């Protein structure tokens, strides 16, 4: 058997080792918890960024849908305006009694008027000579 003094020394050494082991384990636990918290923080940040991107994308989609709907609304307006313009054109044609003349038709009429005037003038001159 060991003397009591040696026994006390061994007990003291065992207690010291147990304390060191406990402290080392606590240190490892703290480090693991810090890493865990860091990961959770990063995950939360990524989640926030993901949500921001999602909101931005949804806003862009809403804007596109708004423009699409606006275009769909504008298209019937343009069609209606065109129909009104067409009706006004036909109304004006009907009021004049004849369809709009082309440039060639207007020029042809002017040429005929000039020829008629020239013939009248030459006829007047011939009559005056007789």
Coordinates of C-alpha atoms in Angstrom, one line a residue:
X1 CA 0.0 0.0 0.0
X2 CA 1.0 3.6 -0.7
X3 CA 1.8 6.0 2.0
X4 CA -0.8 8.7 2.6
X5 CA 1.4 11.5 1.4
X6 CA 1.9 9.8 -1.9
X7 CA -1.8 9.1 -2.1
X8 CA -2.6 12.8 -1.5
X9 CA -0.2 13.7 -4.3
X10 CA -1.7 11.3 -6.7
X11 CA -5.2 12.6 -5.8
X12 CA -4.0 16.2 -6.4
X13 CA -2.5 15.3 -9.8
X14 CA -5.8 13.5 -10.8
X15 CA -7.8 16.6 -9.8
X16 CA -5.5 18.9 -11.8
X17 CA -5.8 16.6 -14.9
X18 CA -9.5 16.5 -14.5
X19 CA -9.7 20.3 -14.3
X20 CA -7.5 20.7 -17.4
X21 CA -9.6 18.2 -19.3
X22 CA -12.8 20.0 -18.3
X23 CA -11.3 23.4 -19.3
X24 CA -10.1 21.9 -22.6
X25 CA -13.6 20.4 -23.2
X26 CA -15.2 23.8 -22.4
X27 CA -12.9 25.6 -24.8
X28 CA -13.7 23.1 -27.5
X29 CA -17.4 23.5 -26.8
X30 CA -17.1 27.3 -26.9
X31 CA -15.2 27.2 -30.2
X32 CA -17.8 24.8 -31.7
X33 CA -20.6 27.1 -30.5
X34 CA -18.9 30.2 -32.1
X35 CA -18.5 28.4 -35.4
X36 CA -22.1 27.3 -35.2
X37 CA -23.2 30.9 -34.5
X38 CA -21.0 32.1 -37.4
X39 CA -22.6 29.6 -39.8
X40 CA -26.0 30.6 -38.6
X41 CA -25.2 34.2 -39.1
X42 CA -23.9 33.6 -42.6
X43 CA -27.0 31.5 -43.4
X44 CA -29.2 34.4 -42.2
X45 CA -27.3 36.9 -44.3
X46 CA -27.6 34.6 -47.4
X47 CA -31.3 34.2 -46.6
X48 CA -31.7 38.0 -46.5
X49 CA -29.8 38.5 -49.8
X50 CA -31.9 35.7 -51.4
X51 CA -35.1 37.5 -50.2
X52 CA -33.8 40.8 -51.5
X53 CA -33.1 39.2 -54.9
X54 CA -36.5 37.6 -54.9
X55 CA -38.2 40.9 -54.1
X56 CA -36.2 42.7 -56.8
X57 CA -37.1 40.0 -59.3
X58 CA -40.8 40.1 -58.3
X59 CA -40.7 43.9 -58.7
X60 CA -39.2 43.5 -62.2
X61 CA -41.9 40.9 -63.1
X62 CA -44.6 43.3 -61.8
X63 CA -43.1 46.1 -63.9
X64 CA -43.1 43.9 -67.0
X65 CA -46.7 42.8 -66.3
X66 CA -47.7 46.5 -65.9
X67 CA -46.0 47.4 -69.2
X68 CA -47.6 44.4 -70.8
X69 CA -51.0 45.3 -69.5
X70 CA -50.5 48.9 -70.5
X71 CA -49.5 47.8 -74.0
X72 CA -52.6 45.6 -74.1
X73 CA -54.8 48.5 -73.1
X74 CA -53.0 50.9 -75.5
X75 CA -53.4 48.5 -78.4
X76 CA -57.2 48.7 -78.4
X77 CA -57.0 52.5 -78.0
X78 CA -54.7 52.7 -81.0
X79 CA -57.0 50.4 -83.0
X80 CA -60.0 52.5 -82.0
X81 CA -58.2 55.7 -82.9
X82 CA -57.4 54.2 -86.3
X83 CA -61.0 53.2 -86.9
X84 CA -62.1 56.7 -85.9
X85 CA -59.6 58.2 -88.3
X86 CA -60.7 55.9 -91.1
X87 CA -64.3 56.8 -90.5
X88 CA -63.4 60.5 -90.6
X89 CA -61.6 60.0 -93.9
X90 CA -64.6 58.3 -95.4
X91 CA -66.9 60.9 -94.0
X92 CA -64.8 63.6 -95.6
X93 CA -64.8 61.7 -98.9
X94 CA -68.5 61.3 -98.8
X95 CA -68.9 65.0 -98.1
X96 CA -66.9 65.9 -101.1
X97 CA -68.7 63.4 -103.3
X98 CA -65.6 61.9 -104.7
X99 CA -62.6 60.0 -103.4
X100 CA -59.3 61.8 -102.8
X101 CA -57.5 62.4 -106.0
X102 CA -53.9 61.3 -106.5
X103 CA -51.2 63.7 -107.5
X104 CA -51.3 62.4 -111.1
X105 CA -55.0 63.0 -111.3
X106 CA -54.7 66.6 -110.0
X107 CA -51.8 67.3 -112.4
X108 CA -53.7 65.8 -115.3
X109 CA -56.7 68.1 -114.6
X110 CA -54.4 71.1 -114.5
X111 CA -52.8 70.2 -117.8
X112 CA -56.3 69.8 -119.4
X113 CA -57.3 73.2 -118.0
X114 CA -54.2 74.8 -119.4
X115 CA -54.8 73.2 -122.8
X116 CA -58.5 74.4 -122.7
X117 CA -57.4 77.9 -121.8
X118 CA -54.8 77.9 -124.6
X119 CA -57.4 76.7 -127.1
X120 CA -59.9 79.4 -126.0
X121 CA -57.2 82.1 -126.2
X122 CA -56.1 80.9 -129.7
X123 CA -59.8 80.7 -130.8
X124 CA -60.3 84.3 -129.5
X125 CA -57.2 85.4 -131.4
X126 CA -58.4 83.6 -134.6
X127 CA -61.8 85.2 -134.3
X128 CA -60.3 88.6 -133.7
X129 CA -58.2 88.2 -136.9
X130 CA -61.2 87.4 -139.0

